[in-house]
Coordinates of C-alpha atoms and ligand atoms in Angstrom, one line a residue:
M18 CA -3.4 50.6 -20.3
N19 CA -7.0 51.4 -20.9
R20 CA -7.3 54.7 -22.8
P21 CA -10.7 56.2 -23.0
A22 CA -11.7 56.3 -26.6
P23 CA -11.8 59.9 -28.0
L24 CA -15.4 60.9 -28.8
N25 CA -16.5 62.1 -32.1
R26 CA -17.4 65.8 -31.9
R27 CA -20.9 65.0 -32.8
T28 CA -21.3 62.6 -30.0
F29 CA -24.1 63.5 -27.7
V30 CA -24.2 63.2 -23.9
K31 CA -27.5 62.5 -22.4
T32 CA -27.8 64.3 -19.1
T33 CA -30.2 63.2 -16.4
C34 CA -30.8 64.2 -12.8
M35 CA -29.5 61.5 -10.6
A36 CA -29.2 61.3 -6.8
G37 CA -27.5 58.7 -4.8
A38 CA -25.9 57.1 -7.9
A39 CA -22.4 55.8 -7.6
A40 CA -19.9 55.4 -10.3
G41 CA -16.2 54.7 -9.9
I42 CA -13.1 54.7 -12.0
G43 CA -11.8 51.6 -10.1
N44 CA -11.7 49.4 -13.2
A45 CA -10.2 52.0 -15.5
R46 CA -6.4 52.3 -15.0
L47 CA -5.6 55.8 -15.9
S48 CA -2.1 56.5 -16.9
W49 CA -1.1 60.1 -16.8
P50 CA 1.7 61.3 -19.1
L51 CA 4.9 61.3 -17.1
L52 CA 7.0 64.3 -18.3
R53 CA 9.2 64.6 -15.2
A54 CA 12.9 64.4 -15.7
A55 CA 14.4 61.1 -14.5
E56 CA 16.4 62.4 -11.6
E57 CA 15.2 63.0 -8.1
P58 CA 14.4 66.6 -7.1
A59 CA 17.5 68.2 -5.6
L60 CA 17.3 70.2 -2.4
A61 CA 16.1 73.7 -3.2
P62 CA 18.8 76.3 -3.0
P63 CA 18.4 79.0 -0.3
K64 CA 16.0 81.9 -0.9
P65 CA 17.8 85.2 -1.5
S66 CA 16.8 87.7 1.3
W67 CA 15.2 90.2 -1.1
V68 CA 12.8 88.0 -3.1
D69 CA 9.6 88.8 -1.1
R70 CA 10.3 92.5 -0.9
P71 CA 9.4 93.9 -4.4
M72 CA 5.7 94.5 -5.1
R73 CA 6.0 96.6 -8.3
W74 CA 8.5 95.7 -11.0
A75 CA 9.8 97.8 -13.9
Q76 CA 11.7 96.5 -16.9
L77 CA 13.7 98.5 -19.3
T78 CA 14.9 96.4 -22.2
L79 CA 17.4 98.4 -24.1
V80 CA 17.8 98.2 -27.8
E81 CA 21.3 98.2 -29.3
D82 CA 21.3 101.9 -30.3
D83 CA 19.9 103.1 -27.0
P84 CA 23.3 104.0 -25.4
G85 CA 24.0 107.6 -26.2
K86 CA 20.4 108.2 -27.3
F87 CA 18.1 107.3 -24.4
D88 CA 17.5 109.6 -21.4
L89 CA 18.8 107.8 -18.4
A90 CA 17.6 110.4 -15.9
F91 CA 14.1 110.2 -17.4
W92 CA 13.9 106.5 -16.6
L93 CA 15.2 106.8 -13.1
D94 CA 12.6 109.5 -12.5
Y95 CA 9.9 107.3 -14.0
F96 CA 10.9 104.4 -11.7
R97 CA 10.7 106.8 -8.8
R98 CA 7.3 108.3 -9.8
T99 CA 5.8 104.8 -10.3
R100 CA 7.1 103.8 -6.9
S101 CA 8.7 100.7 -8.6
D102 CA 10.7 98.8 -6.0
A103 CA 12.5 96.4 -8.4
V104 CA 13.9 96.7 -11.8
C105 CA 15.2 94.4 -14.6
L106 CA 17.8 96.0 -16.8
S107 CA 19.4 94.8 -20.0
A108 CA 23.0 93.7 -19.3
G109 CA 24.3 91.2 -21.8
G110 CA 24.0 88.0 -23.9
C111 CA 23.0 89.1 -27.3
V112 CA 24.2 92.7 -26.8
A113 CA 26.4 93.8 -23.9
Y114 CA 25.6 97.2 -22.4
Y115 CA 28.7 97.4 -20.3
P116 CA 32.4 97.1 -21.2
T117 CA 32.6 93.3 -21.2
Q118 CA 35.9 91.4 -21.3
V119 CA 34.4 88.1 -22.3
P120 CA 35.6 87.1 -25.8
F121 CA 32.8 87.2 -28.4
H122 CA 30.4 89.0 -26.0
H123 CA 29.1 91.6 -28.4
R124 CA 29.3 95.2 -27.1
S125 CA 26.6 97.5 -28.3
Q126 CA 28.0 99.4 -31.3
W127 CA 26.8 102.6 -29.7
L128 CA 28.3 101.9 -26.3
G129 CA 31.6 103.7 -26.9
D130 CA 33.5 103.9 -23.6
R131 CA 30.3 104.1 -21.5
D132 CA 28.9 101.6 -19.0
V133 CA 25.2 102.2 -19.6
F134 CA 24.2 99.2 -17.6
G135 CA 26.4 100.2 -14.7
E136 CA 25.0 103.7 -14.7
L137 CA 21.4 102.4 -14.6
V138 CA 22.3 100.0 -11.8
A139 CA 23.9 102.7 -9.7
G140 CA 20.9 105.0 -10.2
C141 CA 18.3 102.3 -9.3
R142 CA 20.3 101.4 -6.2
K143 CA 20.1 105.0 -5.1
L144 CA 16.4 104.6 -5.3
G145 CA 16.6 101.6 -3.1
M146 CA 15.4 99.2 -5.8
V147 CA 16.1 95.5 -6.1
V148 CA 18.2 95.3 -9.3
I149 CA 18.3 92.3 -11.6
A150 CA 20.3 92.0 -14.8
R151 CA 18.6 90.8 -18.0
T152 CA 20.5 88.5 -20.4
D153 CA 19.3 87.0 -23.6
P154 CA 21.4 84.2 -25.1
H155 CA 19.2 83.2 -28.1
A156 CA 21.0 85.0 -30.9
T157 CA 24.5 85.9 -31.9
Y158 CA 26.8 87.3 -34.7
N159 CA 29.0 86.3 -37.6
D160 CA 32.2 86.4 -35.6
V161 CA 30.8 83.7 -33.2
H162 CA 29.6 81.6 -36.1
Q163 CA 33.1 81.7 -37.7
A164 CA 35.1 81.1 -34.5
H165 CA 32.7 78.6 -32.9
P166 CA 30.4 77.1 -35.5
D167 CA 29.4 74.5 -33.0
W168 CA 27.7 77.2 -30.8
I169 CA 25.1 77.7 -33.5
A170 CA 21.8 75.9 -33.7
V171 CA 21.5 73.5 -36.7
D172 CA 18.4 72.4 -38.5
A173 CA 17.3 68.8 -39.4
E174 CA 19.2 69.1 -42.8
G175 CA 22.4 70.0 -41.0
R176 CA 22.4 73.7 -41.9
P177 CA 23.3 76.4 -39.3
R178 CA 20.2 78.5 -38.5
R179 CA 19.9 82.1 -39.4
H180 CA 17.7 84.3 -37.1
W181 CA 14.1 84.4 -38.4
A182 CA 13.6 88.1 -37.7
S183 CA 17.2 89.4 -38.0
P184 CA 18.8 87.3 -40.7
E185 CA 22.2 88.9 -40.3
M186 CA 22.3 87.0 -36.9
W187 CA 22.4 83.3 -36.0
I188 CA 20.3 81.2 -33.6
T189 CA 22.4 79.7 -30.8
C190 CA 22.2 76.2 -29.5
A191 CA 20.7 76.2 -26.0
L192 CA 21.9 72.8 -24.9
G193 CA 25.6 73.0 -25.9
P194 CA 28.7 75.0 -25.0
Y195 CA 27.3 78.4 -26.0
N196 CA 25.0 78.3 -23.0
F197 CA 26.9 75.9 -20.7
E198 CA 30.3 77.7 -21.2
F199 CA 30.1 81.1 -22.9
M200 CA 26.9 82.3 -21.1
T201 CA 28.2 81.0 -17.8
E202 CA 31.2 83.3 -18.2
V203 CA 28.9 86.2 -19.1
K204 CA 26.8 85.7 -16.0
K205 CA 29.9 85.4 -13.8
E206 CA 31.3 88.6 -15.2
I207 CA 28.0 90.5 -14.7
M208 CA 27.7 89.2 -11.1
S209 CA 31.3 89.9 -10.3
R210 CA 31.2 93.5 -11.6
Y211 CA 27.8 94.6 -10.3
R212 CA 26.7 92.1 -7.6
V213 CA 23.1 92.4 -8.9
D214 CA 20.3 90.7 -6.9
A215 CA 19.6 88.2 -9.7
I216 CA 20.1 87.5 -13.3
F217 CA 17.0 87.1 -15.5
I218 CA 17.5 85.0 -18.6
N219 CA 15.2 85.4 -21.5
R220 CA 14.8 82.9 -24.3
W221 CA 17.3 80.5 -22.7
D222 CA 15.6 77.2 -23.6
G223 CA 16.3 77.1 -27.3
S224 CA 14.4 77.9 -30.5
G225 CA 13.1 74.5 -31.4
I226 CA 15.1 71.2 -31.7
C227 CA 18.8 71.6 -32.5
F228 CA 20.7 69.0 -34.6
C229 CA 24.2 70.3 -33.9
E230 CA 27.1 67.9 -33.2
H231 CA 26.8 68.4 -29.4
C232 CA 23.0 67.8 -29.3
R233 CA 23.2 64.7 -31.6
R234 CA 26.1 63.2 -29.6
N235 CA 24.8 64.0 -26.1
F236 CA 21.3 62.7 -27.0
R237 CA 22.7 59.5 -28.5
E238 CA 25.0 58.9 -25.5
A239 CA 22.1 59.5 -23.1
N240 CA 19.4 57.5 -24.8
G241 CA 21.0 55.3 -27.5
L242 CA 18.7 57.0 -30.0
E243 CA 19.0 59.6 -32.8
L244 CA 17.2 62.9 -32.4
P245 CA 13.6 62.7 -33.4
L246 CA 12.5 64.2 -36.7
S247 CA 8.8 64.4 -35.8
N248 CA 6.8 66.0 -33.1
N249 CA 4.7 62.8 -32.6
P250 CA 4.7 62.1 -28.9
Q251 CA 4.2 58.4 -29.7
D252 CA 7.6 58.3 -31.2
P253 CA 10.0 56.9 -28.5
A254 CA 12.8 59.2 -29.7
R255 CA 10.4 62.2 -29.2
R256 CA 9.4 61.1 -25.8
A257 CA 13.1 60.6 -24.8
Y258 CA 13.9 64.0 -26.3
I259 CA 11.3 65.8 -24.2
L260 CA 12.8 64.3 -21.0
W261 CA 16.4 64.8 -22.1
R262 CA 15.9 68.4 -23.2
Q263 CA 14.3 69.1 -19.9
Q264 CA 17.1 67.5 -18.0
R265 CA 19.7 69.5 -19.9
L266 CA 17.9 72.7 -19.2
F267 CA 17.6 72.0 -15.4
D268 CA 21.3 71.1 -15.4
L269 CA 22.0 74.5 -17.1
W270 CA 19.7 76.3 -14.6
R271 CA 21.6 74.7 -11.7
L272 CA 25.0 75.4 -13.2
W273 CA 24.1 79.1 -13.7
D274 CA 22.5 79.4 -10.3
G275 CA 25.4 77.8 -8.6
E276 CA 28.0 80.0 -10.3
V277 CA 26.3 83.3 -9.6
R278 CA 25.7 82.3 -6.0
K279 CA 29.4 81.5 -5.6
I280 CA 30.0 85.2 -6.3
N281 CA 26.9 86.6 -4.5
P282 CA 25.3 84.1 -2.2
D283 CA 22.3 86.4 -1.8
S284 CA 21.4 86.1 -5.5
C285 CA 20.0 83.6 -8.0
V286 CA 19.2 83.2 -11.6
I287 CA 15.6 83.6 -12.8
P288 CA 15.1 81.8 -16.1
N289 CA 12.0 83.0 -18.0
T290 CA 9.5 80.1 -17.7
G291 CA 6.8 81.7 -19.9
G292 CA 3.2 80.9 -19.5
G293 CA 2.5 78.4 -16.8
A294 CA 0.5 75.4 -18.0
T295 CA 1.9 76.0 -21.5
S296 CA 5.5 75.6 -20.3
S297 CA 7.4 72.8 -22.0
L298 CA 9.2 72.3 -18.7
D299 CA 8.0 70.5 -15.6
M300 CA 6.5 73.4 -13.5
K301 CA 6.6 71.3 -10.3
R302 CA 10.4 71.0 -10.6
I303 CA 10.6 74.7 -11.5
G304 CA 8.5 75.4 -8.4
E305 CA 11.1 73.6 -6.3
L306 CA 14.1 75.3 -7.9
A307 CA 13.0 78.9 -8.2
P308 CA 12.8 81.2 -5.2
T309 CA 10.6 83.5 -7.2
L310 CA 9.2 83.4 -10.8
I311 CA 8.1 85.7 -13.5
A312 CA 5.0 84.8 -15.4
D313 CA 5.4 86.0 -18.9
R314 CA 2.0 86.4 -20.5
Q315 CA 2.2 90.1 -21.4
A316 CA -1.2 90.8 -22.9
R317 CA -4.1 89.1 -24.5
R318 CA -4.1 88.2 -28.2
G319 CA -6.6 86.9 -30.6
L320 CA -9.6 85.5 -28.7
A321 CA -8.0 85.3 -25.3
P322 CA -10.4 86.5 -22.6
P323 CA -9.3 89.0 -20.1
W324 CA -9.1 86.5 -17.2
M325 CA -6.2 84.7 -18.9
N326 CA -3.7 86.8 -16.8
G327 CA -5.4 85.6 -13.6
K328 CA -5.4 82.1 -14.9
N329 CA -1.7 82.3 -15.5
G330 CA -1.3 83.5 -11.9
K331 CA -3.3 80.5 -10.6
E332 CA -1.0 78.2 -12.6
F333 CA 2.1 79.7 -11.2
R334 CA 0.6 79.7 -7.7
A335 CA 0.0 76.0 -8.1
A336 CA 3.7 75.4 -8.9
M337 CA 5.1 78.0 -6.5
G338 CA 2.9 77.8 -3.4
R339 CA 3.6 80.9 -1.2
K340 CA 6.7 82.0 -3.1
P341 CA 6.3 85.5 -4.7
I342 CA 5.2 85.4 -8.3
V343 CA 5.4 88.3 -10.7
G344 CA 3.3 88.9 -13.9
I345 CA 4.9 90.7 -16.8
F346 CA 2.6 93.0 -18.7
S347 CA 3.3 94.7 -21.9
V348 CA 2.3 98.3 -22.5
G349 CA 2.0 97.4 -26.2
L350 CA -0.1 95.1 -28.4
E351 CA 1.0 91.5 -28.2
E352 CA -0.7 90.2 -31.4
P353 CA 1.3 87.8 -33.6
Y354 CA 2.6 90.7 -35.6
R355 CA 4.7 91.8 -32.6
W356 CA 4.5 95.6 -33.1
K357 CA 6.9 96.0 -30.2
D358 CA 6.8 99.8 -30.1
S359 CA 3.0 100.0 -30.1
V360 CA 0.9 101.2 -27.1
Q361 CA -2.1 99.4 -25.8
S362 CA -5.3 101.2 -24.7
E363 CA -5.3 102.4 -21.1
A364 CA -8.5 100.4 -20.3
E365 CA -7.0 97.2 -21.7
I366 CA -3.8 97.6 -19.6
R367 CA -5.8 98.3 -16.5
L368 CA -8.0 95.3 -16.9
W369 CA -5.2 92.9 -17.7
V370 CA -3.1 94.0 -14.8
A371 CA -6.0 94.1 -12.4
D372 CA -6.9 90.5 -13.2
G373 CA -3.3 89.4 -12.6
V374 CA -3.1 91.4 -9.3
A375 CA -6.4 89.9 -8.1
N376 CA -4.8 86.5 -8.7
G377 CA -1.7 87.2 -6.8
L378 CA 0.7 88.3 -9.5
R379 CA 2.9 91.3 -8.6
P380 CA 2.9 93.6 -11.6
W381 CA 6.0 94.0 -13.8
F382 CA 5.7 96.5 -16.7
T383 CA 8.0 95.9 -19.6
K384 CA 9.1 98.4 -22.2
F385 CA 11.4 97.7 -25.1
S386 CA 13.6 100.6 -26.2
G387 CA 14.9 103.3 -24.0
V388 CA 13.9 105.9 -26.6
L389 CA 10.1 106.4 -26.4
H390 CA 8.3 106.5 -29.7
D391 CA 4.8 106.7 -28.1
E392 CA 4.4 108.1 -24.6
R393 CA 0.7 107.3 -24.0
W394 CA 1.3 104.4 -21.7
L395 CA 3.4 106.4 -19.1
K396 CA 0.5 108.1 -17.2
P397 CA -1.8 105.1 -17.0
V398 CA 1.0 102.8 -15.7
E399 CA 2.1 105.5 -13.2
A400 CA -1.5 105.8 -11.9
L401 CA -1.9 102.1 -11.7
Y402 CA 1.4 101.6 -9.8
R403 CA 0.7 104.5 -7.4
R404 CA -2.7 102.9 -6.7
Y405 CA -1.0 99.5 -6.0
A406 CA 1.6 101.2 -3.8
Q407 CA -1.2 102.7 -1.7
W408 CA -2.8 99.3 -1.4
E409 CA 0.4 97.4 -0.8
K410 CA -0.4 96.3 2.7
Y411 CA -3.5 94.5 1.3
L412 CA -1.7 92.9 -1.6
R413 CA 0.9 91.1 0.6
H414 CA -0.9 87.9 0.7
E415 CA -0.3 85.1 3.2
R416 CA -2.5 82.7 1.4
P417 CA -5.5 82.4 -1.0
L418 CA -8.6 81.3 0.8
A419 CA -10.0 79.4 -2.2
R420 CA -9.3 75.8 -1.9
V421 CA -7.5 74.3 -4.8
G422 CA -6.9 70.7 -3.7
L423 CA -9.6 68.7 -2.0
E424 CA -7.8 68.0 1.1
D425 CA -9.9 70.0 3.5
A426 CA -13.2 68.5 2.5
P427 CA -15.0 67.3 5.6
R428 CA -16.5 63.8 5.4
I429 CA -20.3 64.1 5.0
I430 CA -22.3 62.1 7.5
N431 CA -24.3 59.7 5.5
G432 CA -21.5 59.3 2.9
A433 CA -23.9 59.4 0.0
R434 CA -22.3 60.1 -3.4
R435 CA -24.4 62.6 -5.2
V436 CA -24.0 64.6 -8.2
E437 CA -26.7 66.9 -9.6
V438 CA -26.2 65.9 -13.2
A439 CA -24.9 62.6 -14.4
A440 CA -24.5 61.8 -18.1
T441 CA -24.5 58.8 -20.3
L442 CA -23.2 58.4 -23.8
I443 CA -25.3 58.4 -27.0
P444 CA -23.0 57.3 -29.8
S445 CA -22.4 59.6 -32.7
Y446 CA -24.7 59.7 -35.7
P447 CA -24.5 61.5 -39.1
D448 CA -25.5 65.2 -39.5
L449 CA -26.3 64.7 -43.2
P450 CA -28.5 63.9 -45.2
M451 CA -31.2 65.2 -42.9
E452 CA -33.0 61.9 -43.3
K453 CA -30.2 60.1 -41.5
V454 CA -30.0 62.4 -38.5
Y455 CA -31.4 60.1 -35.8
P456 CA -29.8 58.4 -32.8
R457 CA -29.0 54.7 -33.7
V458 CA -28.9 53.8 -30.0
P459 CA -31.3 55.9 -27.9
K460 CA -29.6 55.3 -24.6
T461 CA -26.5 53.5 -23.3
D462 CA -25.3 53.0 -19.8
I463 CA -21.8 54.2 -20.6
P464 CA -21.2 56.9 -18.0
Q465 CA -19.6 60.2 -19.1
V466 CA -19.1 61.6 -15.7
Y467 CA -17.4 59.5 -13.0
P468 CA -17.8 61.0 -9.5
R469 CA -15.8 59.2 -6.9
E470 CA -15.1 59.5 -3.2
S471 CA -11.8 58.3 -1.8
G472 CA -11.2 58.9 1.9
R473 CA -11.5 62.6 2.3
S474 CA -11.2 63.3 -1.4
R475 CA -13.8 63.8 -4.0
I476 CA -12.9 63.4 -7.6
V477 CA -15.0 63.9 -10.8
Y478 CA -13.5 62.5 -13.9
F479 CA -14.8 63.3 -17.4
P480 CA -13.7 60.9 -20.1
W481 CA -14.2 63.5 -22.7
D482 CA -13.0 67.0 -23.5
I483 CA -15.8 68.9 -21.9
D484 CA -13.6 71.9 -21.0
R485 CA -12.2 72.4 -24.5
T486 CA -15.7 71.8 -26.1
F487 CA -17.2 74.3 -23.7
L488 CA -14.7 76.9 -24.7
E489 CA -15.4 76.3 -28.3
V490 CA -19.2 76.2 -28.3
L491 CA -20.0 77.8 -24.9
C492 CA -23.0 75.4 -24.5
A493 CA -24.8 76.3 -21.3
D494 CA -25.4 72.7 -20.4
H495 CA -21.6 72.0 -20.4
L496 CA -21.3 74.9 -18.0
K497 CA -23.9 73.5 -15.7
L498 CA -22.2 70.1 -15.8
L499 CA -18.8 71.6 -15.0
R500 CA -20.2 73.9 -12.3
N501 CA -22.1 71.1 -10.6
A502 CA -19.0 68.9 -10.7
V503 CA -16.9 71.5 -9.0
A504 CA -19.7 72.2 -6.4
W505 CA -19.9 68.4 -5.7
A506 CA -16.2 67.9 -5.5
T507 CA -15.6 70.9 -3.2
N508 CA -18.3 69.5 -0.9
E509 CA -19.0 72.7 1.1
D510 CA -20.9 75.9 1.1
P511 CA -19.0 78.3 -1.2
L512 CA -16.5 80.5 0.5
I513 CA -17.7 83.5 -1.5
T514 CA -20.8 84.4 -3.4
V515 CA -21.2 87.5 -5.4
S516 CA -24.7 88.4 -6.7
G517 CA -25.3 91.2 -9.2
P518 CA -25.2 91.9 -12.9
G519 CA -22.1 91.4 -15.0
V520 CA -19.1 89.1 -15.2
L521 CA -16.5 89.3 -12.5
D522 CA -13.3 87.6 -11.6
V523 CA -13.4 87.0 -7.8
T524 CA -10.6 86.0 -5.6
V525 CA -10.2 85.9 -1.8
W526 CA -6.9 86.3 0.0
Q527 CA -5.7 86.5 3.6
Q528 CA -3.0 88.9 4.7
R529 CA -1.4 89.2 8.1
D530 CA -4.1 91.5 9.5
S531 CA -6.8 91.4 6.9
L532 CA -8.9 89.4 4.4
T533 CA -9.4 90.8 0.9
V534 CA -12.0 90.1 -1.8
H535 CA -10.9 91.2 -5.2
L536 CA -13.7 92.0 -7.7
V537 CA -12.4 92.5 -11.2
N538 CA -15.1 93.8 -13.5
L539 CA -14.7 92.0 -16.9
T540 CA -18.1 93.1 -18.2
N541 CA -17.4 94.7 -21.5
P542 CA -18.5 94.3 -25.1
M543 CA -14.8 93.6 -25.8
M544 CA -14.5 90.9 -23.1
M545 CA -14.1 88.0 -25.5
K546 CA -11.9 89.8 -28.0
G547 CA -9.6 92.6 -26.9
P548 CA -8.5 95.2 -26.6
V549 CA -11.1 96.8 -24.3
R550 CA -11.8 100.4 -25.5
E551 CA -13.3 101.8 -22.3
L552 CA -14.0 100.6 -18.8
I553 CA -17.7 100.3 -18.1
P554 CA -18.9 100.4 -14.5
I555 CA -21.3 97.8 -13.2
G556 CA -24.0 98.2 -10.6
E557 CA -24.5 96.9 -7.1
Q558 CA -23.0 93.6 -6.1
Q559 CA -23.9 91.7 -3.0
V560 CA -20.9 90.0 -1.5
R561 CA -21.3 87.1 0.9
L562 CA -18.1 85.8 2.5
R563 CA -17.8 82.8 4.8
L564 CA -15.4 84.0 7.4
P565 CA -12.5 81.6 8.4
E566 CA -12.9 80.1 11.8
G567 CA -11.8 82.5 14.5
A568 CA -11.8 85.6 12.2
R569 CA -13.0 88.7 14.0
P570 CA -13.7 91.5 11.5
R571 CA -13.1 94.9 12.9
R572 CA -13.7 97.2 9.9
V573 CA -14.7 96.7 6.3
R574 CA -13.5 99.1 3.5
L575 CA -13.7 99.4 -0.2
L576 CA -10.3 100.4 -1.5
A577 CA -11.1 101.7 -4.9
A578 CA -14.3 103.5 -3.8
D579 CA -12.5 104.6 -0.7
Q580 CA -15.6 104.2 1.5
R581 CA -17.2 101.9 4.0
P582 CA -19.8 99.6 2.5
H583 CA -23.1 98.6 4.1
V584 CA -22.2 95.4 6.1
Q585 CA -24.2 92.7 7.9
R586 CA -22.9 89.8 9.9
I587 CA -25.1 86.7 9.9
G588 CA -23.5 83.8 11.8
S589 CA -20.2 83.1 10.2
Y590 CA -21.1 85.0 7.0
L591 CA -20.3 88.6 6.3
H592 CA -22.5 90.4 3.8
A593 CA -21.3 93.6 2.1
T594 CA -22.9 95.7 -0.5
V595 CA -20.6 97.1 -3.2
P596 CA -22.4 99.9 -5.0
S597 CA -20.4 99.9 -8.2
I598 CA -17.2 98.6 -9.8
L599 CA -15.3 100.3 -12.6
D600 CA -12.3 97.9 -13.1
H601 CA -11.1 96.6 -9.8
E602 CA -12.5 96.9 -6.3
I603 CA -11.0 95.3 -3.2
V604 CA -13.2 94.6 -0.2
V605 CA -10.9 94.7 2.8
I606 CA -11.9 93.1 6.1
E607 CA -9.5 94.3 8.7
L608 CA -8.9 91.7 11.4
Ligands
ZN713 ZN1 22.7 72.0 -30.3

């Protein structure tokens, strides 16, 4: 295996304009990390009939002392006012909010003889909502630890693990009988009692590696190895663990899914799969297994830019295709300090959600605690949801028009390979003392960009971390190189061009009877470090859209501005003028 040598960060890349040059990767055998589980993908289970219906999700995550304290009628009214058409409600796992009969399933100490979950389910059903039950199996109590010590996660030194945030509790083992047996019983009970549309499972995939007797034995039997003590992916035991853990979790997923479908065939489980590309599980397999998925990236933190929600949507879309994907957003801050009862600024919530919606995520607001300590989020979320309800017809996408793969690239007639900027390597040299700062080799012929055509495909390979470096230093030349590479690889006139001041996230979708261009205005002094404090409108934008073949535009509208823009049709291009954008404008082309 030829591994491209990592470049020193001071290595320079000499860029030159080059036309007609050809370079290939034919002699470099690239080996991509294979993190797929060993088995063949199973046939996908059938899709429950309701999965494509909900467009606006609500989540009420109860805390243990909510029963008896929180105002149930208020929440039902809020779901109605927000025109939420689906809801995720706390049912069980860590705390049961209904009179469970499963041994060791901990009833809320404030539950009394009530069935809070059942009351909420009944109320939401009256509103015509899709209802799914939330379970969270990651933590448990002393009685479980005493009766079933083997259900508790164990650290590398053999000690059972206390919960890091609630030390009176214990962390459970995700890959042993706690999940495979106990939580299966909990799910069966919830499904039998309430026939919910699905069961959502939070924190189901463990809290780090577990060294309990089951994990050690099962891993040894599967791989003939001891559990790894390091995170080094070069360690064969670590590599085997990554695959084995993944296999155990997919087995668990299928077990739970099969058991709830035996009770309610029109249901499924929805394990929380977190943040797309950062998932530790194979998203391709998940895309095959799941009829719908919830992208859990609730807000930005640290130096996350505001388009990260949309990026998450793109990642889930890549795994899920046309299946409905939902994006959880938090009404609070999501910084590492996890102030779970905090409330985020309205502008930040609007921008974050808009970018997700523009990228095909159906919104899902989440609120922890039925008792509200700060009500400032209620009105903004209500306004946002009512807006999306009004626009619903234009948010029911059939497909994105942006091409992700290269498969549609037409062959160009003369077949010349051409890239605007090619690059060659200049080896690294010292940065101090100043007298030593000179290139030892002025120029090499080691290419740093490999453009290649293969059949109808075009591929550009960078044997260096241009994307990561660009994010770190924001060098304009890296941007040029990336942009030209994308332009060359897509090999066509861009589908959409937007000219005007500011920074926009732009997506194009097709619905049954319309095309939509989403323009999310990210221009803000707080763009690169949230939260945004106010939304700042940008001026006129000229939109040029290449119409799909056969498309006959009837009428063009701006949804947020609620007006008809100035429009011109030139050949297969449609030009529209958008006078201004506050946070989110949608240009609708009715077909
Ligand atoms: Zn374990």
